[in-house]
XYZ file of C-alpha atoms in Angstrom:
777
model
C 23.493 19.214 13.903
C 22.725 15.627 14.843
C 19.417 16.762 16.287
C 18.450 17.798 12.769
C 19.162 14.310 11.547
C 17.013 12.909 14.297
C 14.027 14.818 12.944
C 13.901 12.001 10.431
C 12.942 9.568 13.173
C 10.917 6.817 11.621
C 9.727 5.375 14.888
C 5.962 5.273 14.368
C 5.399 5.760 18.067
C 6.921 9.229 18.271
C 6.584 11.307 15.128
C 3.661 11.658 12.746
C 4.105 10.914 9.058
C 2.981 14.439 8.087
C 5.755 15.910 10.258
C 8.310 13.598 8.649
C 7.168 14.314 5.118
C 7.260 18.102 5.569
C 10.577 18.381 7.369
C 12.724 15.316 6.785
C 13.990 15.761 3.246
C 15.031 19.393 3.586
C 16.649 18.967 7.018
C 18.693 15.936 5.932
C 19.939 17.709 2.822
C 20.997 20.740 4.871
C 22.620 18.534 7.542
C 24.597 16.488 5.053
C 25.982 19.632 3.415
C 27.341 20.778 6.772
C 28.717 17.360 7.815
C 32.446 16.756 7.280
C 33.545 13.251 6.221
C 35.661 12.625 9.333
C 32.930 13.514 11.876
C 32.086 10.286 13.751
C 28.385 9.506 13.675
C 27.183 6.775 16.025
C 24.421 4.390 15.063
C 21.130 5.691 16.366
C 17.637 4.391 15.890
C 16.309 7.547 14.348
C 18.755 7.946 11.474
C 17.854 7.340 7.864
C 18.702 3.879 6.478
C 22.282 3.851 5.302
C 23.911 5.943 8.052
C 25.986 3.261 9.762
C 28.872 3.831 12.142
C 31.306 6.410 10.746
C 30.113 5.943 7.180
C 28.759 9.371 6.179
C 27.165 9.098 2.757
C 25.573 11.620 0.461
C 21.781 11.688 0.430
C 21.922 10.078 -3.026
C 23.784 7.003 -1.740
C 21.452 6.718 1.233
C 18.344 6.827 -0.934
C 19.789 4.938 -3.902
C 22.216 2.205 -2.781
C 24.031 0.168 -5.466
C 21.606 -2.302 -7.090
C 23.768 -5.258 -5.956
C 23.102 -4.213 -2.347
C 19.287 -4.222 -2.684
C 17.079 -7.108 -1.547
C 13.336 -7.075 -2.287
C 11.872 -9.834 -0.145
C 8.490 -10.984 1.117
C 7.538 -12.906 4.248
C 4.971 -15.595 3.439
C 3.357 -18.399 5.450
C 0.205 -20.057 6.750
C -1.866 -17.955 9.145
C -0.349 -17.748 12.643
C 3.112 -19.096 11.720
C 4.732 -15.899 13.038
C 5.242 -13.655 9.979
C 4.444 -10.341 11.677
C 6.396 -11.231 14.857
C 9.446 -12.110 12.718
C 9.070 -8.797 10.830
C 8.914 -6.890 14.145
C 12.166 -8.516 15.345
C 13.856 -7.745 12.024
C 12.905 -4.059 12.317
C 14.124 -3.906 15.906
C 17.536 -5.517 15.266
C 18.100 -3.370 12.172
C 17.614 -0.263 14.339
C 14.330 0.867 12.805
C 12.221 0.593 15.972
C 13.109 1.288 19.603
C 10.871 -1.345 21.164
C 9.756 -4.855 20.284
C 6.193 -4.842 18.941
C 3.853 -7.697 19.812
C 0.845 -8.955 17.836
C -1.011 -9.751 21.081
C -0.403 -6.221 22.433
C -1.518 -4.638 19.150
C 1.560 -2.409 18.805
C 3.250 -3.877 15.718
C 4.578 -1.676 12.929
C 3.368 -3.590 9.874
C -0.088 -4.455 11.280
C -1.146 -0.825 11.619
C -4.842 -1.050 10.627
C -7.297 -1.014 13.543
C -8.850 -4.302 12.357
C -5.417 -5.991 12.220
C -4.548 -4.938 15.765
C -7.901 -6.054 17.170
C -7.912 -9.454 15.463
C -4.172 -10.166 15.630
C -4.015 -11.038 11.928
C -2.469 -9.387 8.859
C -5.048 -8.123 6.345
C -3.045 -5.773 4.123
C 0.518 -6.418 3.094
C 2.782 -3.674 4.455
C 6.117 -2.566 3.008
C 9.034 -1.540 5.188
C 12.472 -0.343 4.135
C 15.520 -0.778 6.370
C 19.247 -1.437 6.165
C 21.247 -4.391 7.412
C 25.043 -4.457 7.318
C 25.228 -2.138 4.311
C 22.347 -3.772 2.410
C 19.040 -2.043 1.614
C 16.156 -4.433 2.314
C 12.624 -3.739 1.086
C 10.495 -6.180 3.042
C 6.802 -6.951 2.563
C 4.815 -8.711 5.309
C 1.951 -10.565 3.595
C -1.329 -11.951 5.030
C -1.706 -15.659 5.797
C -5.515 -15.867 5.628
C -6.939 -17.394 2.435
C -9.480 -14.539 2.059
C -6.569 -12.181 1.344
C -4.687 -14.446 -1.054
C -4.679 -11.687 -3.723
C -2.574 -9.524 -1.361
C 0.097 -12.261 -1.392
C -0.192 -12.726 -5.165
C 0.315 -9.077 -6.080
C 3.258 -8.658 -3.712
C 5.056 -11.821 -4.881
C 4.701 -10.479 -8.423
C 7.253 -7.722 -7.695
C 9.644 -9.452 -5.274
C 13.051 -10.958 -6.032
C 13.104 -13.401 -3.107
C 10.955 -14.666 -0.252
C 11.257 -16.053 3.269
C 8.796 -18.884 3.884
C 8.049 -19.223 7.596
C 6.870 -22.503 9.123
C 5.505 -23.401 12.537
C 8.081 -26.011 13.641
C 5.372 -28.009 15.421
C 3.040 -28.131 12.378
C 5.388 -28.165 9.361
C 3.698 -27.496 6.013
C 0.069 -26.367 6.471
C -2.756 -25.688 3.990
C -2.023 -22.034 3.220
C 1.730 -22.770 3.078
C 1.014 -24.907 0.005
C -0.981 -22.074 -1.589
C 1.714 -19.399 -1.095
C 4.427 -21.857 -2.198
C 2.519 -22.483 -5.455
C 2.181 -18.716 -5.938
C 5.952 -18.300 -5.470
C 6.567 -21.152 -7.967
C 4.345 -19.367 -10.504
C 6.494 -16.209 -10.292
C 9.795 -18.195 -10.090
C 10.817 -16.658 -6.789
C 13.908 -18.037 -4.985
C 13.172 -18.562 -1.290
C 14.664 -19.595 2.028
C 12.793 -21.413 4.806
C 12.693 -20.364 8.453
C 11.401 -22.914 10.961
C 9.875 -20.636 13.588
C 8.510 -21.493 17.066
C 11.345 -23.922 17.882
C 10.557 -23.190 21.549
C 6.917 -24.329 21.227
C 5.741 -27.570 22.849
C 5.728 -30.251 20.163
C 8.297 -28.459 17.963
C 10.274 -30.902 15.845
C 13.037 -29.789 13.487
C 13.209 -33.225 11.835
C 9.441 -33.424 11.281
C 9.253 -29.892 9.789
C 12.154 -30.572 7.378
C 10.564 -33.868 6.320
C 7.224 -32.152 5.602
C 9.025 -29.574 3.379
C 10.618 -32.452 1.474
C 7.400 -34.483 1.100
C 4.621 -31.916 0.718
C 6.410 -29.116 -1.124
C 8.574 -31.489 -3.188
C 11.558 -29.238 -2.376
C 15.143 -30.173 -1.471
C 15.964 -28.669 1.943
C 19.567 -27.560 2.564
C 20.131 -27.611 6.331
C 22.264 -24.533 7.063
C 21.453 -24.636 10.778
C 20.703 -27.220 13.457
C 18.789 -26.346 16.643
C 20.436 -26.652 20.071
C 17.563 -28.261 21.956
C 13.855 -28.263 21.030
C 10.660 -26.979 22.683
C 11.471 -25.898 26.283
C 15.167 -26.799 25.941
C 15.723 -24.636 22.799
C 18.521 -22.153 23.495
C 20.330 -21.480 20.210
C 21.416 -22.751 16.801
C 24.479 -24.273 15.178
C 25.744 -22.697 11.944
C 26.500 -25.753 9.792
C 28.412 -23.740 7.162
C 30.932 -22.212 9.615
C 30.704 -24.911 12.347
C 29.941 -22.348 15.041
C 27.304 -22.310 17.755
C 25.154 -19.233 18.345
C 23.865 -18.872 21.903
C 21.530 -16.099 23.003
C 22.024 -14.495 26.389
C 19.272 -15.785 28.694
C 19.418 -12.564 30.759
C 18.843 -10.361 27.692
C 15.209 -9.282 27.240
C 15.481 -8.275 23.607
C 17.729 -10.969 22.106
C 20.301 -8.444 20.878
C 23.113 -10.124 22.793
C 24.314 -13.438 21.437
C 27.726 -15.019 21.062
C 29.292 -17.011 18.252
C 31.653 -19.727 19.417
C 33.510 -22.259 17.264
C 32.542 -25.853 18.086
C 35.430 -27.633 19.849
C 36.159 -31.319 20.437
C 36.814 -30.542 24.091
C 33.571 -28.769 24.996
C 30.982 -30.075 22.476
C 32.086 -33.474 21.112
C 28.548 -34.725 20.282
C 27.432 -31.453 18.712
C 30.648 -31.182 16.678
C 30.228 -34.708 15.348
C 26.582 -34.041 14.368
C 27.498 -30.696 12.734
C 30.427 -32.210 10.779
C 28.132 -34.914 9.400
C 25.498 -32.309 8.506
C 28.131 -30.104 6.781
C 29.511 -33.027 4.768
C 25.977 -33.974 3.703
C 25.324 -30.309 2.763
C 28.506 -30.138 0.636
C 27.535 -33.355 -1.190
C 23.988 -32.055 -1.746
C 25.196 -28.742 -3.185
C 27.844 -30.506 -5.336
C 25.087 -32.668 -6.862
C 23.133 -29.540 -7.814
C 25.952 -27.191 -8.910
C 28.596 -28.331 -11.427
C 31.000 -25.454 -10.736
C 31.056 -26.306 -7.026
C 31.381 -30.029 -7.768
C 34.521 -29.376 -9.853
C 36.001 -27.257 -7.039
C 35.330 -29.946 -4.420
C 36.717 -32.777 -6.569
C 39.865 -30.866 -7.520
C 40.868 -29.354 -4.208
C 38.878 -30.656 -1.249
C 37.878 -34.246 -2.023
C 40.197 -35.580 0.705
C 38.987 -33.327 3.500
C 35.738 -31.336 3.371
C 36.743 -29.477 6.572
C 39.276 -27.455 4.571
C 36.570 -26.067 2.250
C 36.181 -22.320 3.026
C 32.740 -21.211 4.229
C 32.655 -18.405 1.588
C 32.981 -20.912 -1.284
C 30.116 -22.983 0.143
C 27.957 -19.872 0.650
C 28.524 -18.746 -2.965
C 27.483 -22.191 -4.231
C 24.357 -22.205 -1.997
C 23.516 -18.735 -3.393
C 23.666 -20.116 -6.968
C 21.569 -23.168 -6.060
C 18.970 -20.944 -4.340
C 18.768 -18.709 -7.434
C 18.342 -21.741 -9.679
C 15.524 -22.888 -7.324
C 16.844 -26.438 -7.259
C 16.939 -26.409 -3.430
C 15.925 -24.226 -0.464
C 18.171 -23.222 2.462
C 16.580 -24.022 5.856
C 17.187 -22.026 9.058
C 15.497 -22.181 12.442
C 14.747 -20.096 15.528
C 12.042 -18.528 17.653
C 10.893 -15.014 16.714
C 8.814 -14.573 19.869
C 11.770 -15.533 22.082
C 14.115 -13.334 19.980
C 16.364 -16.166 18.808
C 17.664 -16.777 15.292
C 16.549 -13.530 13.611
C 19.996 -11.968 13.049
C 21.333 -15.090 11.222
C 18.108 -15.076 9.153
C 18.840 -11.481 8.082
C 22.397 -12.477 7.176
C 20.995 -15.352 5.094
C 18.652 -12.944 3.254
C 21.619 -10.784 2.177
C 23.887 -13.750 1.347
C 21.549 -16.218 -0.376
C 18.625 -14.281 -1.878
C 19.136 -12.443 -5.190
C 19.611 -8.746 -5.867
C 17.355 -7.237 -8.595
C 20.138 -7.536 -11.207
C 20.381 -11.292 -10.608
C 16.772 -11.849 -11.668
C 16.186 -12.334 -15.389
C 13.332 -10.093 -16.581
C 12.914 -10.596 -20.334
C 10.972 -7.367 -20.957
C 13.857 -5.156 -19.737
C 15.756 -5.553 -23.027
C 12.988 -3.648 -24.850
C 13.165 -0.648 -22.491
C 16.981 -0.192 -22.339
C 17.502 2.568 -19.703
C 14.020 4.100 -19.995
C 11.660 4.027 -17.034
C 9.713 0.797 -16.635
C 7.761 0.124 -13.432
C 4.801 -1.925 -12.256
C 2.095 -0.531 -9.968
C 1.302 -3.410 -7.623
C -0.775 -1.869 -4.837
C -2.948 1.199 -4.227
C -3.748 2.697 -0.799
C -6.098 5.603 -0.081
C -4.908 8.293 2.291
C -7.378 10.916 3.503
C -4.891 13.772 3.188
C -2.848 12.729 0.158
C -5.350 10.746 -1.929
C -4.276 7.521 -3.686
C -0.785 6.233 -2.799
C 0.575 3.867 -5.456
C 3.281 1.293 -4.626
C 5.624 0.705 -7.559
C 8.431 -1.687 -8.316
C 10.979 0.063 -10.532
C 12.543 -2.337 -13.054
C 14.590 0.210 -15.048
C 15.180 3.970 -15.192
C 14.628 6.523 -12.409
C 11.532 7.991 -10.771
C 11.498 11.610 -9.529
C 8.827 13.895 -8.094
C 7.008 16.135 -10.655
C 7.768 13.507 -13.322
C 5.123 12.955 -16.009
C 4.635 9.217 -16.562
C 2.620 7.222 -19.099
C 0.282 4.430 -18.011
C 0.371 1.785 -20.788
C -2.729 -0.117 -19.574
C -4.880 2.970 -19.093
C -3.295 4.798 -22.080
C -3.103 8.023 -20.077
C -0.409 10.399 -18.850
C -0.200 11.438 -15.184
C 2.198 13.392 -12.997
C 3.864 12.136 -9.806
C 3.635 14.950 -7.253
C 5.738 13.384 -4.487
C 7.950 10.346 -3.976
C 8.155 8.511 -0.650
C 10.065 5.597 0.877
C 7.576 3.281 2.618
C 8.046 2.605 6.332
C 4.805 0.646 7.050
C 2.375 3.426 8.071
C 5.133 6.104 8.029
C 6.685 7.584 4.899
C 9.858 9.595 4.255
C 9.977 11.989 1.297
C 12.900 11.460 -1.108
C 14.238 13.250 -4.229
C 14.616 10.224 -6.578
C 14.673 6.433 -6.727
C 16.449 4.132 -9.177
C 15.902 0.644 -10.623
C 15.517 -2.278 -8.234
C 13.710 -0.289 -5.542
C 10.140 -0.189 -4.306
C 8.670 3.336 -4.270
C 5.502 4.967 -3.010
C 4.109 7.687 -5.294
C 1.554 10.426 -4.616
C -0.592 12.155 -7.235
C -1.530 9.309 -9.615
C -5.321 9.474 -9.942
C -5.989 6.764 -12.551
C -3.286 4.124 -11.976
C -4.575 0.775 -10.640
C -3.047 -2.555 -9.540
C -1.198 -4.322 -12.360
C -0.616 -1.224 -14.544
C 2.668 -0.829 -16.432
C 4.271 2.617 -16.001
C 6.755 4.057 -18.529
C 8.313 7.503 -19.057
C 6.276 8.430 -22.140
C 4.028 7.062 -24.881
C 6.916 7.248 -27.367
C 9.050 5.145 -24.983
C 6.345 2.438 -24.947
C 6.076 2.516 -28.773
C 9.876 2.289 -29.145
C 9.908 -0.727 -26.795
C 7.101 -2.323 -28.820
C 9.065 -1.823 -32.049
C 12.199 -3.395 -30.519
C 10.130 -6.366 -29.353
C 8.614 -6.790 -32.835
C 12.019 -6.623 -34.534
C 13.392 -9.243 -32.141
C 10.310 -11.364 -32.814
C 10.873 -11.221 -36.593
C 14.516 -12.281 -36.130
C 13.558 -15.327 -34.128
C 10.494 -16.201 -36.284
C 8.268 -16.474 -33.291
C 4.563 -17.086 -33.781
C 3.278 -15.054 -30.837
C 3.116 -11.271 -30.836
C 6.262 -10.049 -29.072
C 4.820 -6.541 -28.749
C 2.466 -7.846 -26.088
C 5.492 -8.513 -23.893
C 5.967 -4.766 -23.507
C 3.101 -4.883 -21.016
C 4.268 -6.318 -17.710
C 2.115 -9.172 -16.473
C -0.331 -7.911 -13.864
C -2.030 -10.152 -11.323
C -4.788 -12.680 -11.861
C -7.780 -11.652 -9.773
C -9.674 -14.641 -8.346
C -13.450 -14.814 -8.741
C -15.430 -13.916 -5.589
C -17.358 -16.722 -3.855
C -19.593 -14.741 -1.467
C -21.927 -11.822 -1.983
C -24.361 -9.746 0.014
C -26.345 -6.532 -0.408
C -25.120 -3.318 1.213
C -27.299 -0.293 1.936
C -26.484 3.196 3.262
C -28.332 4.522 6.344
C -30.305 6.922 4.102
C -30.717 7.716 0.390
C -28.744 10.955 0.850
C -25.690 8.881 1.887
C -25.737 6.733 -1.317
C -23.122 8.931 -3.138
C -20.826 8.678 -0.062
C -21.178 4.879 -0.071
C -20.421 4.734 -3.810
C -17.279 6.866 -3.270
C -16.127 4.620 -0.378
C -16.678 1.442 -2.432
C -14.877 2.951 -5.424
C -11.825 3.732 -3.253
C -11.884 0.278 -1.602
C -12.189 -1.474 -4.979
C -9.128 0.332 -6.271
C -7.219 -0.755 -3.164
C -8.517 -4.328 -3.267
C -9.240 -5.686 -6.780
C -10.670 -8.931 -5.309
C -13.641 -6.888 -4.005
C -16.320 -6.599 -6.714
C -19.303 -4.242 -6.539
C -22.313 -4.533 -8.846
C -25.834 -3.153 -9.070
C -28.697 -5.652 -8.987
C -30.812 -4.755 -12.061
C -34.044 -6.124 -10.541
C -33.941 -4.597 -7.063
C -31.558 -1.672 -7.716
C -29.546 -2.700 -4.643
C -25.749 -2.495 -4.398
C -24.180 -5.956 -4.122
C -20.766 -6.633 -2.525
C -18.878 -9.685 -3.823
C -15.875 -10.942 -1.834
C -13.474 -13.809 -1.178
C -14.970 -14.986 2.127
C -16.931 -14.150 5.274
C -13.946 -12.414 6.898
C -13.212 -10.393 3.738
C -16.736 -8.909 3.594
C -16.751 -8.344 7.368
C -13.490 -6.352 7.132
C -14.804 -4.262 4.204
C -17.965 -3.448 6.190
C -15.853 -2.457 9.198
C -13.559 -0.254 7.094
C -16.525 1.625 5.553
C -17.698 2.395 9.084
C -14.308 3.459 10.509
C -12.572 5.108 7.571
C -15.554 6.689 5.805
C -17.900 7.212 8.776
C -20.847 5.345 7.208
C -23.134 3.040 9.220
C -24.117 0.640 6.430
C -26.443 -2.346 6.577
C -25.403 -5.716 5.153
C -27.952 -8.213 3.811
C -27.564 -11.942 4.533
C -24.366 -13.485 3.158
C -25.044 -15.588 0.052
C -22.994 -18.043 -1.973
C -21.938 -17.013 -5.499
C -23.426 -19.819 -7.603
C -22.839 -20.208 -11.342
C -25.026 -21.652 -14.076
C -24.463 -23.649 -17.241
C -26.463 -25.483 -19.925
C -26.512 -29.181 -20.772
C -27.576 -29.240 -24.461
C -27.338 -27.226 -27.699
C -30.177 -24.812 -28.501
C -30.816 -22.334 -31.322
C -32.840 -19.123 -31.074
C -33.796 -16.267 -33.411
C -34.751 -12.724 -32.483
C -35.679 -9.538 -34.314
C -35.560 -6.023 -32.938
C -37.422 -3.359 -34.934
C -37.599 0.144 -33.461
C -38.134 3.575 -34.940
C -36.584 6.386 -32.934
C -37.384 9.839 -34.377
C -36.987 9.476 -38.130
C -34.505 6.566 -37.895
C -35.418 2.893 -38.199
C -33.270 0.372 -36.267
C -33.731 -3.190 -37.512
C -31.661 -6.220 -36.471
C -32.324 -9.942 -37.003
C -29.982 -12.475 -35.416
C -29.774 -16.269 -35.032
C -27.501 -17.837 -32.420
C -26.713 -21.273 -31.033
C -25.754 -21.852 -27.394
C -24.007 -25.117 -26.497
C -22.000 -26.464 -23.522
C -18.195 -26.515 -23.842
C -15.979 -29.428 -22.852
C -13.302 -27.216 -21.284
C -14.127 -25.013 -18.308
C -14.359 -21.317 -19.208
C -15.695 -18.439 -17.104
C -16.321 -16.219 -20.160
C -18.381 -17.431 -23.151
C -16.514 -18.790 -26.193
C -17.726 -16.755 -29.213
C -17.703 -18.134 -32.763
C -19.103 -16.915 -36.095
C -20.543 -18.932 -38.982
C -18.815 -18.643 -42.387
C -21.958 -17.089 -43.889
C -21.418 -13.843 -41.954
C -19.450 -11.397 -44.103
C -16.196 -9.921 -42.842
C -17.351 -6.397 -43.676
C -20.420 -6.788 -41.461
C -18.303 -8.265 -38.639
C -15.790 -5.436 -38.849
C -18.515 -2.890 -38.119
C -20.539 -4.796 -35.530
C -18.212 -7.344 -33.841
C -17.697 -5.246 -30.689
C -21.470 -4.697 -30.281
C -22.229 -8.422 -30.810
C -19.661 -9.551 -28.231
C -20.802 -6.928 -25.746
C -24.387 -8.261 -26.086
C -23.264 -11.896 -25.589
C -21.181 -11.029 -22.504
C -24.011 -9.042 -20.889
C -26.479 -11.905 -21.544
C -24.149 -14.382 -19.810
C -23.814 -12.221 -16.688
C -27.274 -13.316 -15.513
C -28.457 -16.869 -16.025
C -32.128 -17.935 -16.334
C -32.269 -19.950 -13.065
C -30.806 -17.780 -10.291
C -29.539 -14.729 -12.135
C -25.965 -15.989 -11.546
C -23.184 -15.759 -14.192
C -23.290 -18.432 -16.915
C -20.062 -20.331 -17.581
C -18.823 -23.214 -19.778
C -20.889 -22.116 -22.797
C -20.023 -21.447 -26.441
C -22.157 -19.047 -28.502
C -22.135 -19.318 -32.309
C -23.675 -16.487 -34.360
C -25.252 -18.134 -37.457
C -26.937 -15.227 -39.199
C -27.035 -11.469 -38.768
C -29.016 -8.907 -40.731
C -28.602 -5.238 -39.940
C -30.625 -2.390 -41.526
C -28.401 0.536 -42.631
C -28.152 3.212 -39.939
C -28.910 0.848 -37.027
C -27.048 1.885 -33.874
C -24.549 -0.427 -32.153
C -26.640 -0.205 -28.941
C -29.603 -1.792 -30.758
C -27.377 -4.561 -32.221
C -26.053 -5.303 -28.758
C -29.542 -5.344 -27.213
C -30.915 -7.697 -29.878
C -27.990 -10.162 -29.587
C -28.289 -10.113 -25.774
C -32.034 -10.848 -25.899
C -31.512 -13.655 -28.416
C -28.793 -15.333 -26.289
C -31.022 -15.108 -23.180
C -33.849 -16.730 -25.161
C -31.514 -19.616 -26.132
C -30.301 -20.087 -22.547
C -33.904 -20.244 -21.268
C -34.798 -22.955 -23.831
C -31.837 -25.192 -22.881
C -31.646 -27.721 -20.012
C -30.065 -25.763 -17.180
C -27.745 -26.697 -14.357
C -26.637 -24.828 -11.196
C -22.930 -25.034 -10.319
C -21.850 -24.531 -6.700
C -18.401 -23.613 -5.332
C -16.557 -26.600 -3.869
C -13.933 -25.813 -1.229
C -10.713 -27.577 -0.248
C -10.953 -28.061 3.515
C -8.179 -28.903 5.964
C -9.086 -29.345 9.642
C -6.364 -29.822 12.273
C -7.933 -31.482 15.312
C -6.806 -33.389 18.423
C -7.396 -37.178 18.295
C -10.069 -36.979 21.022
C -12.306 -34.729 18.933
C -11.850 -36.463 15.558
C -15.138 -38.430 15.629
C -17.523 -35.472 16.235
C -15.693 -33.420 13.552
C -16.054 -36.236 10.971
C -19.737 -36.735 11.890
C -20.388 -33.005 11.453
C -18.635 -32.923 8.056
C -20.734 -35.882 6.865
C -23.882 -33.820 7.544
C -22.386 -30.964 5.506
C -22.018 -33.099 2.326
C -18.276 -33.260 3.006
C -16.095 -35.649 0.997
C -13.097 -36.777 3.095
C -10.001 -37.544 0.989
C -7.510 -38.534 3.702
C -6.684 -38.224 7.395
C -3.027 -37.475 8.133
C -1.141 -37.534 11.428
C 0.746 -34.383 12.431
C 2.542 -34.801 15.767
C -0.294 -35.446 18.297
C -3.018 -34.094 15.991
C -5.037 -35.463 13.100
C -5.383 -33.483 9.854
C -8.616 -34.081 7.948
C -8.332 -33.203 4.239
C -11.335 -33.177 1.931
C -13.872 -31.196 -0.089
C -17.067 -29.549 1.094
C -19.655 -27.327 -0.686
C -19.301 -23.684 0.367
C -23.033 -23.364 1.106
C -22.701 -25.985 3.862
C -19.558 -24.595 5.484
C -20.777 -21.052 6.197
C -20.352 -20.172 9.856
C -18.236 -23.301 10.358
C -15.675 -21.628 12.637
C -18.232 -21.216 15.457
C -19.448 -24.834 15.134
C -15.876 -26.204 15.077
C -14.941 -24.214 18.179
C -17.977 -25.614 20.001
C -17.272 -29.207 18.922
C -13.602 -29.167 19.913
C -13.594 -26.782 22.910
C -11.722 -24.246 20.772
C -8.717 -26.507 20.093
C -9.171 -27.185 16.344
C -8.244 -24.958 13.394
C -9.305 -25.114 9.756
C -8.322 -23.650 6.383
C -10.547 -23.215 3.325
C -9.639 -22.581 -0.306
C -11.773 -22.541 -3.465
C -11.192 -25.735 -5.430
C -13.647 -25.668 -8.342
C -17.301 -25.289 -9.320
C -19.266 -28.558 -9.447
C -22.787 -29.434 -10.624
C -25.421 -29.685 -7.896
C -27.542 -32.811 -7.773
C -31.166 -32.318 -8.865
C -32.630 -32.621 -5.336
C -30.312 -29.933 -3.861
C -30.873 -27.749 -6.935
C -34.679 -27.910 -6.589
C -34.441 -27.092 -2.865
C -32.247 -24.069 -3.659
C -34.562 -22.815 -6.430
C -37.643 -23.211 -4.223
C -35.917 -21.344 -1.403
C -34.920 -18.507 -3.725
C -38.427 -18.208 -5.149
C -39.946 -18.195 -1.642
C -41.743 -21.564 -1.929
C -39.941 -23.059 1.125
């Protein structure tokens, strides 16, 4: 009987996902029918989440725990802070894996792509589901590299809480700031984990101070480390005044003991912890009125009498209000501090019902979900990750995609276990599901049960809007906010090994684009070549590698080029007439437009119409006009790069009856291009935020090299024994910088890049670029 249950083993090292999917669901259902409530069932690593100790639950309660017991969390941090290692330890201690995975050994669960295991970095965010002390935790391990910042963005969009991990020797780093801002944007409560407390140079005090200064957050110290760097051996729980010591003889960190701090054995530590607890109580009382009243009424004389549960409840409220962040510490690699971190996730981070999602009131109990990630599987086709906000999802359910305005059917429903999946019969609100069979759903799409459900929600939103006399259209709120896709900064041509392989390449790129919306593919109209546009050198390199491995295509990449933009410096008018006779039909359009620079930065052109243009004419041809303007601004007159920061005003428009919309669009496009060519033109280049962490000895050569690269140094900070150089540098001059920096500093320095803005090139650099592009230099 129990052997049947073990067929559901989710250990990725032993059983294939196909085997699990085919057998698991039916075997578990049959097993549970035969099980009697009093049969003792020991905890084993290969049981489904939810089967703990003697607690035999129905399949429904295993798959769908109460919403209050669900935690949807993400792990976010700067590259190499220890996100994946922490995730591996979490999976091991929760009984999901049998062995501790290691990034260096390439056997981690969440980094399952070949490229991730070779490079030791996370590229795709991976979702894992596990249980911890009766709680269902859906955890997403996100990338730390700036090239994959969209992966972090789209995962944070659907999470209820996050764990921010810091390298205790470095504190807040460049990418930490980026992910913290992303979490702020989505109002996500978070807790901080100071990892690598065993590392040389680790400093608890320094890391906490950097959180306070750089992130402008209020840290609540829930733990203190016992020792630092080589002497680190455990942590003190400030809330309960207990010390947690890990067994030095234990290889896996499972064995640790909790001991109350006593005056006899630990006088110094007890004194320090009491002071820290008193400071914590005062901090929380300042931020939470309900807790302040409790403390003043009952415990003002002696804070030691305050029960730990009351303090934990208050910290939970403060964390939800995002007025402060709890701080814990440990060492994931040395297996210390992970179990208390898991406890903190269940105690302090919110359940789905504690988050306030305004759109839910329009849907009542109908299905409402957001598709936040698409993966392509060779056997099963597109797999769509969904966050369910209300209602229930079941296999064979027909759903309506609001964004795509289409109806599709879910063929199968899976629970995600990194690269392994378990088939399930249904999933309720608050969970993260993996669906099979959706052919047209993409990242950021809103999923509802039917078109009528979406219309009913829109009507409710409108009625509510009328009641409150709001100016904005409430019906738009029925669509869940998707993710903002950043503009690519690099591009290069890609060619198949032969013309016969072109359709295969197009299919591969189509699949990869659906998986990764930050990858853009376009066709060069002049050369007919396929152009890849990406977020960085590593991004394009990974895409090229995936085409080779996953689709079996040996493609050729052209040289990597910077994605420049163009703009104009003065106002110009132009007129154009298009007169064509096709068959027995005459198409005649005359248009006059003005192109002028805008004061505010805008990637798409601002379109305006003169009063002389009749509304009737606009009603018929507005879509064609705007399509023509947009297509004209895709390729500027200097480099063929997109034109930004321009406003186009249509002054006059004459259309012969029977003229097709295609001809209107073509005439407007030609007229706008004529205006752009007449104007004074300017090339804009991407300017990057650069942060280089370098040892003092190598600071001078690094600064000298940056000066040659047109770098603009803003400040030089001190971080422990290192110097941190912060500044701006044009992207064109920083290509291939990692190799140069390694050479200059004997491999000891690290750097982080992030797109800051587009700035105008000076005339000398612009002329050099134009001459190089035209082949004159």
